[in-house]
């Protein structure tokens, strides 16, 4: 696969965005929040994501070491993406692939990340 532009949104569509992603980098994680969400993630520099709407609807949830901002819609509750910073300082977004149009998440083979042990 290669980098493509995808459209994503929360359930109520208050939060909508486009993002350039390579789904070869898809990842599933067993940490306390990912296991509850059931999310499959892919990552991109934050500069590759454009928020079309919903800046005012985005909540911000943090836990543990608070490296990540889990961004959920305050109306419908769906976490469409999370924000963080790579070790080299690049602002990065993790996209919940289940919120994208035209992506069949169950046909992907995400890497398993042992976030629970980190
Ligand atoms: Zn929503």
Short mmCIF file of N, CA and C and ligand atoms in Angstrom, two decimals:
data_model
loop_
_atom_site.label_atom_id
_atom_site.label_comp_id
_atom_site.label_asym_id
_atom_site.label_seq_id
_atom_site.Cartn_x
_atom_site.Cartn_y
_atom_site.Cartn_z
N UNK A 1 0.84 -1.19 0.00
CA UNK A 1 0.00 0.00 0.00
C UNK A 1 0.88 1.25 0.00
N UNK A 2 0.26 2.37 -0.20
CA UNK A 2 1.01 3.62 -0.20
C UNK A 2 0.17 4.69 0.48
N UNK A 3 0.74 5.85 0.58
CA UNK A 3 0.04 6.94 1.25
C UNK A 3 -1.13 7.41 0.40
N UNK A 4 -2.27 7.48 1.04
CA UNK A 4 -3.47 7.98 0.37
C UNK A 4 -4.16 8.99 1.29
N UNK A 5 -5.05 9.76 0.69
CA UNK A 5 -5.81 10.73 1.47
C UNK A 5 -7.15 10.11 1.86
N UNK A 6 -7.45 10.15 3.13
CA UNK A 6 -8.69 9.57 3.65
C UNK A 6 -9.50 10.65 4.33
N UNK A 7 -10.82 10.43 4.33
CA UNK A 7 -11.74 11.29 5.07
C UNK A 7 -12.18 10.55 6.32
N UNK A 8 -12.27 11.27 7.41
CA UNK A 8 -12.73 10.65 8.65
C UNK A 8 -13.67 11.56 9.39
N UNK A 9 -14.45 10.97 10.29
CA UNK A 9 -15.35 11.77 11.12
C UNK A 9 -15.72 10.98 12.36
N UNK A 10 -16.25 11.71 13.34
CA UNK A 10 -16.86 11.05 14.49
C UNK A 10 -18.27 10.59 14.10
N UNK A 11 -18.98 9.99 15.04
CA UNK A 11 -20.29 9.44 14.70
C UNK A 11 -21.30 10.50 14.31
N UNK A 12 -21.28 11.65 15.01
CA UNK A 12 -22.28 12.70 14.74
C UNK A 12 -21.79 13.68 13.67
N UNK A 13 -20.57 13.48 13.17
CA UNK A 13 -19.98 14.29 12.10
C UNK A 13 -19.66 15.72 12.53
N UNK A 14 -19.73 16.00 13.83
CA UNK A 14 -19.27 17.32 14.28
C UNK A 14 -17.78 17.46 13.99
N UNK A 15 -17.05 16.37 14.23
CA UNK A 15 -15.60 16.35 13.96
C UNK A 15 -15.38 15.68 12.61
N UNK A 16 -14.78 16.39 11.67
CA UNK A 16 -14.49 15.82 10.35
C UNK A 16 -13.10 16.28 9.93
N UNK A 17 -12.41 15.39 9.21
CA UNK A 17 -11.02 15.71 8.84
C UNK A 17 -10.63 14.92 7.62
N UNK A 18 -9.52 15.36 7.00
CA UNK A 18 -8.85 14.56 5.99
C UNK A 18 -7.43 14.34 6.47
N UNK A 19 -6.85 13.20 6.07
CA UNK A 19 -5.50 12.88 6.52
C UNK A 19 -4.81 12.01 5.48
N UNK A 20 -3.51 12.24 5.29
CA UNK A 20 -2.70 11.39 4.40
C UNK A 20 -2.07 10.28 5.24
N UNK A 21 -2.40 9.05 4.90
CA UNK A 21 -1.95 7.91 5.71
C UNK A 21 -1.45 6.78 4.83
N UNK A 22 -0.50 6.01 5.36
CA UNK A 22 -0.09 4.75 4.77
C UNK A 22 -0.57 3.64 5.70
N UNK A 23 -1.56 2.89 5.26
CA UNK A 23 -2.16 1.89 6.14
C UNK A 23 -1.24 0.69 6.39
N UNK A 24 -0.11 0.63 5.68
CA UNK A 24 0.89 -0.40 6.01
C UNK A 24 1.39 -0.24 7.45
N UNK A 25 1.26 0.94 7.97
CA UNK A 25 1.73 1.19 9.33
C UNK A 25 0.67 0.94 10.39
N UNK A 26 -0.42 0.27 10.01
CA UNK A 26 -1.52 0.06 10.96
C UNK A 26 -1.05 -0.73 12.17
N UNK A 27 -1.62 -0.38 13.29
CA UNK A 27 -1.16 -0.92 14.57
C UNK A 27 -2.35 -1.08 15.53
N UNK A 28 -2.30 -2.16 16.26
CA UNK A 28 -3.29 -2.41 17.29
C UNK A 28 -2.55 -2.52 18.61
N UNK A 29 -3.15 -2.04 19.66
CA UNK A 29 -2.43 -1.94 20.93
C UNK A 29 -3.30 -2.51 22.04
N UNK A 30 -2.64 -3.10 23.04
CA UNK A 30 -3.38 -3.76 24.12
C UNK A 30 -3.39 -2.94 25.41
N UNK A 31 -3.07 -1.65 25.32
CA UNK A 31 -3.05 -0.84 26.54
C UNK A 31 -4.47 -0.64 27.05
N UNK A 32 -4.57 0.01 28.21
CA UNK A 32 -5.86 0.08 28.89
C UNK A 32 -6.90 0.85 28.08
N UNK A 33 -6.48 1.83 27.31
CA UNK A 33 -7.48 2.59 26.56
C UNK A 33 -7.75 1.94 25.20
N UNK A 34 -6.71 1.46 24.53
CA UNK A 34 -6.91 0.86 23.20
C UNK A 34 -7.74 -0.42 23.27
N UNK A 35 -7.54 -1.20 24.33
CA UNK A 35 -8.31 -2.43 24.42
C UNK A 35 -9.79 -2.11 24.63
N UNK A 36 -10.07 -1.02 25.32
CA UNK A 36 -11.47 -0.64 25.51
C UNK A 36 -12.07 -0.04 24.23
N UNK A 37 -11.25 0.73 23.52
CA UNK A 37 -11.74 1.37 22.29
C UNK A 37 -11.92 0.36 21.16
N UNK A 38 -11.04 -0.63 21.10
CA UNK A 38 -11.04 -1.54 19.95
C UNK A 38 -10.52 -0.87 18.71
N UNK A 39 -9.74 0.18 18.89
CA UNK A 39 -9.27 0.95 17.74
C UNK A 39 -8.11 0.26 17.05
N UNK A 40 -8.01 0.47 15.73
CA UNK A 40 -6.80 0.17 14.97
C UNK A 40 -6.28 1.52 14.51
N UNK A 41 -4.97 1.74 14.72
CA UNK A 41 -4.39 3.06 14.51
C UNK A 41 -3.46 3.08 13.30
N UNK A 42 -3.31 4.26 12.71
CA UNK A 42 -2.20 4.53 11.81
C UNK A 42 -1.76 5.96 12.11
N UNK A 43 -0.48 6.22 11.84
CA UNK A 43 0.12 7.46 12.30
C UNK A 43 0.61 8.32 11.15
N UNK A 44 0.53 9.62 11.36
CA UNK A 44 1.00 10.57 10.34
C UNK A 44 1.48 11.82 11.06
N UNK A 45 2.41 12.54 10.43
CA UNK A 45 2.75 13.86 10.99
C UNK A 45 1.48 14.71 11.07
N UNK A 46 1.38 15.49 12.13
CA UNK A 46 0.16 16.28 12.32
C UNK A 46 -0.09 17.20 11.13
N UNK A 47 0.98 17.61 10.46
CA UNK A 47 0.86 18.51 9.30
C UNK A 47 0.10 17.86 8.15
N UNK A 48 -0.02 16.51 8.19
CA UNK A 48 -0.72 15.79 7.11
C UNK A 48 -2.21 15.67 7.38
N UNK A 49 -2.65 16.21 8.50
CA UNK A 49 -4.07 16.13 8.86
C UNK A 49 -4.69 17.52 8.81
N UNK A 50 -5.87 17.59 8.22
CA UNK A 50 -6.60 18.86 8.16
C UNK A 50 -7.95 18.67 8.82
N UNK A 51 -8.18 19.43 9.86
CA UNK A 51 -9.47 19.37 10.54
C UNK A 51 -10.45 20.23 9.76
N UNK A 52 -11.48 19.59 9.18
CA UNK A 52 -12.45 20.33 8.38
C UNK A 52 -13.48 21.01 9.27
N UNK A 53 -13.82 20.35 10.36
CA UNK A 53 -14.75 20.94 11.32
C UNK A 53 -14.59 20.27 12.66
N UNK A 54 -15.08 20.92 13.69
CA UNK A 54 -15.14 20.28 14.99
C UNK A 54 -14.08 20.70 15.99
N UNK A 55 -13.27 21.71 15.66
CA UNK A 55 -12.25 22.14 16.62
C UNK A 55 -12.88 22.47 17.97
N UNK A 56 -14.09 23.02 17.93
CA UNK A 56 -14.75 23.42 19.18
C UNK A 56 -15.45 22.25 19.86
N UNK A 57 -15.55 21.12 19.17
CA UNK A 57 -16.24 19.96 19.73
C UNK A 57 -15.26 18.94 20.32
N UNK A 58 -13.96 19.18 20.14
CA UNK A 58 -12.98 18.18 20.55
C UNK A 58 -12.68 18.24 22.03
N UNK A 59 -12.90 17.13 22.71
CA UNK A 59 -12.46 17.00 24.08
C UNK A 59 -11.02 16.51 24.10
N UNK A 60 -10.42 16.55 25.26
CA UNK A 60 -9.01 16.16 25.41
C UNK A 60 -8.91 15.31 26.66
N UNK A 61 -8.55 14.04 26.48
CA UNK A 61 -8.42 13.13 27.61
C UNK A 61 -6.99 12.65 27.71
N UNK A 62 -6.45 12.71 28.92
CA UNK A 62 -5.08 12.24 29.14
C UNK A 62 -5.05 11.34 30.36
N UNK A 63 -4.12 10.40 30.35
CA UNK A 63 -3.97 9.52 31.52
C UNK A 63 -2.51 9.07 31.58
N UNK A 64 -2.17 8.38 32.65
CA UNK A 64 -0.83 7.81 32.79
C UNK A 64 0.23 8.88 32.69
N UNK A 65 1.18 8.69 31.79
CA UNK A 65 2.30 9.63 31.66
C UNK A 65 1.90 10.88 30.88
N UNK A 66 0.70 10.90 30.37
CA UNK A 66 0.15 12.08 29.69
C UNK A 66 0.98 12.51 28.49
N UNK A 67 1.53 11.54 27.78
CA UNK A 67 2.24 11.87 26.55
C UNK A 67 1.26 12.13 25.41
N UNK A 68 0.09 11.54 25.51
CA UNK A 68 -0.88 11.60 24.42
C UNK A 68 -2.12 12.38 24.81
N UNK A 69 -2.67 13.05 23.81
CA UNK A 69 -3.96 13.70 23.98
C UNK A 69 -4.98 12.88 23.21
N UNK A 70 -5.90 12.26 23.92
CA UNK A 70 -6.95 11.48 23.26
C UNK A 70 -8.10 12.41 22.95
N UNK A 71 -8.35 12.57 21.65
CA UNK A 71 -9.28 13.61 21.21
C UNK A 71 -10.60 12.98 20.81
N UNK A 72 -11.59 13.21 21.64
CA UNK A 72 -12.91 12.63 21.39
C UNK A 72 -13.90 13.76 21.14
N UNK A 73 -14.97 13.40 20.46
CA UNK A 73 -16.05 14.37 20.22
C UNK A 73 -16.85 14.52 21.51
N UNK A 74 -17.07 15.76 21.94
CA UNK A 74 -17.79 15.97 23.19
C UNK A 74 -19.30 15.77 23.01
N UNK A 75 -19.77 15.63 21.75
CA UNK A 75 -21.19 15.37 21.53
C UNK A 75 -21.48 13.88 21.50
N UNK A 76 -20.75 13.14 20.67
CA UNK A 76 -21.06 11.72 20.49
C UNK A 76 -20.07 10.80 21.18
N UNK A 77 -18.95 11.33 21.64
CA UNK A 77 -18.05 10.54 22.45
C UNK A 77 -17.01 9.74 21.70
N UNK A 78 -17.05 9.75 20.38
CA UNK A 78 -16.13 8.91 19.61
C UNK A 78 -14.73 9.54 19.55
N UNK A 79 -13.73 8.73 19.87
CA UNK A 79 -12.34 9.19 19.74
C UNK A 79 -11.86 8.93 18.32
N UNK A 80 -11.73 10.00 17.55
CA UNK A 80 -11.32 9.84 16.15
C UNK A 80 -9.81 9.84 16.00
N UNK A 81 -9.11 10.52 16.91
CA UNK A 81 -7.65 10.54 16.80
C UNK A 81 -7.02 10.90 18.14
N UNK A 82 -5.73 10.68 18.21
CA UNK A 82 -4.94 11.07 19.37
C UNK A 82 -3.74 11.85 18.87
N UNK A 83 -3.27 12.77 19.70
CA UNK A 83 -2.13 13.60 19.33
C UNK A 83 -0.97 13.37 20.28
N UNK A 84 0.21 13.40 19.73
CA UNK A 84 1.41 13.27 20.55
C UNK A 84 2.60 13.81 19.80
N UNK A 85 3.77 13.53 20.33
CA UNK A 85 5.01 14.02 19.73
C UNK A 85 5.99 12.86 19.62
N UNK A 86 6.58 12.70 18.45
CA UNK A 86 7.59 11.66 18.25
C UNK A 86 8.87 12.02 19.02
N UNK A 87 9.72 11.02 19.29
CA UNK A 87 10.98 11.32 20.02
C UNK A 87 11.79 12.43 19.37
N UNK A 88 11.69 12.59 18.05
CA UNK A 88 12.44 13.67 17.39
C UNK A 88 11.71 15.01 17.44
N UNK A 89 10.57 15.05 18.13
CA UNK A 89 9.86 16.31 18.31
C UNK A 89 8.77 16.59 17.30
N UNK A 90 8.57 15.69 16.33
CA UNK A 90 7.56 15.92 15.30
C UNK A 90 6.15 15.73 15.88
N UNK A 91 5.30 16.75 15.80
CA UNK A 91 3.91 16.56 16.21
C UNK A 91 3.24 15.50 15.33
N UNK A 92 2.60 14.54 15.96
CA UNK A 92 2.10 13.37 15.25
C UNK A 92 0.67 13.08 15.68
N UNK A 93 -0.11 12.56 14.73
CA UNK A 93 -1.46 12.13 15.06
C UNK A 93 -1.58 10.63 14.82
N UNK A 94 -2.32 10.00 15.72
CA UNK A 94 -2.71 8.61 15.53
C UNK A 94 -4.18 8.62 15.18
N UNK A 95 -4.51 8.03 14.04
CA UNK A 95 -5.88 8.08 13.55
C UNK A 95 -6.57 6.76 13.87
N UNK A 96 -7.77 6.83 14.43
CA UNK A 96 -8.60 5.65 14.67
C UNK A 96 -9.18 5.23 13.31
N UNK A 97 -8.61 4.19 12.73
CA UNK A 97 -8.98 3.82 11.34
C UNK A 97 -10.45 3.45 11.21
N UNK A 98 -11.07 3.09 12.30
CA UNK A 98 -12.50 2.74 12.24
C UNK A 98 -13.37 3.97 11.98
N UNK A 99 -12.79 5.16 12.06
CA UNK A 99 -13.53 6.40 11.80
C UNK A 99 -13.35 6.91 10.37
N UNK A 100 -12.60 6.16 9.53
CA UNK A 100 -12.35 6.60 8.17
C UNK A 100 -13.36 6.01 7.20
N UNK A 101 -13.64 6.78 6.15
CA UNK A 101 -14.51 6.28 5.07
C UNK A 101 -13.71 5.37 4.15
N UNK A 102 -14.31 4.28 3.74
CA UNK A 102 -13.72 3.45 2.70
C UNK A 102 -12.57 2.58 3.16
N UNK A 103 -12.40 2.43 4.47
CA UNK A 103 -11.34 1.57 4.98
C UNK A 103 -11.98 0.34 5.64
N UNK A 104 -11.64 -0.83 5.11
CA UNK A 104 -12.15 -2.06 5.72
C UNK A 104 -11.12 -2.56 6.72
N UNK A 105 -11.33 -2.10 7.95
CA UNK A 105 -10.34 -2.35 9.00
C UNK A 105 -10.09 -3.85 9.19
N UNK A 106 -11.12 -4.65 9.05
CA UNK A 106 -10.96 -6.08 9.31
C UNK A 106 -10.15 -6.79 8.24
N UNK A 107 -9.86 -6.09 7.13
CA UNK A 107 -9.02 -6.68 6.09
C UNK A 107 -7.55 -6.27 6.24
N UNK A 108 -7.28 -5.41 7.20
CA UNK A 108 -5.90 -5.01 7.45
C UNK A 108 -5.24 -6.05 8.37
N UNK A 109 -3.93 -6.06 8.36
CA UNK A 109 -3.20 -6.93 9.29
C UNK A 109 -2.29 -6.05 10.15
N UNK A 110 -2.90 -5.41 11.16
CA UNK A 110 -2.12 -4.47 11.96
C UNK A 110 -1.06 -5.18 12.80
N UNK A 111 0.05 -4.49 13.00
CA UNK A 111 1.06 -4.96 13.95
C UNK A 111 0.46 -4.89 15.35
N UNK A 112 0.87 -5.80 16.20
CA UNK A 112 0.39 -5.80 17.58
C UNK A 112 1.42 -5.08 18.45
N UNK A 113 0.95 -4.04 19.11
CA UNK A 113 1.84 -3.26 19.97
C UNK A 113 1.52 -3.57 21.43
N UNK A 114 2.54 -3.92 22.18
CA UNK A 114 2.34 -4.30 23.58
C UNK A 114 2.37 -3.07 24.49
N UNK A 115 1.38 -2.19 24.27
CA UNK A 115 1.34 -0.94 25.04
C UNK A 115 1.09 -1.17 26.52
N UNK A 116 0.49 -2.31 26.85
CA UNK A 116 0.18 -2.60 28.26
C UNK A 116 1.46 -2.70 29.09
N UNK A 117 2.54 -3.18 28.44
CA UNK A 117 3.79 -3.40 29.17
C UNK A 117 4.69 -2.18 29.20
N UNK A 118 4.31 -1.14 28.46
CA UNK A 118 5.19 0.04 28.38
C UNK A 118 5.05 0.88 29.65
ZN1 LIG B 1 -19.40 13.51 17.33
#
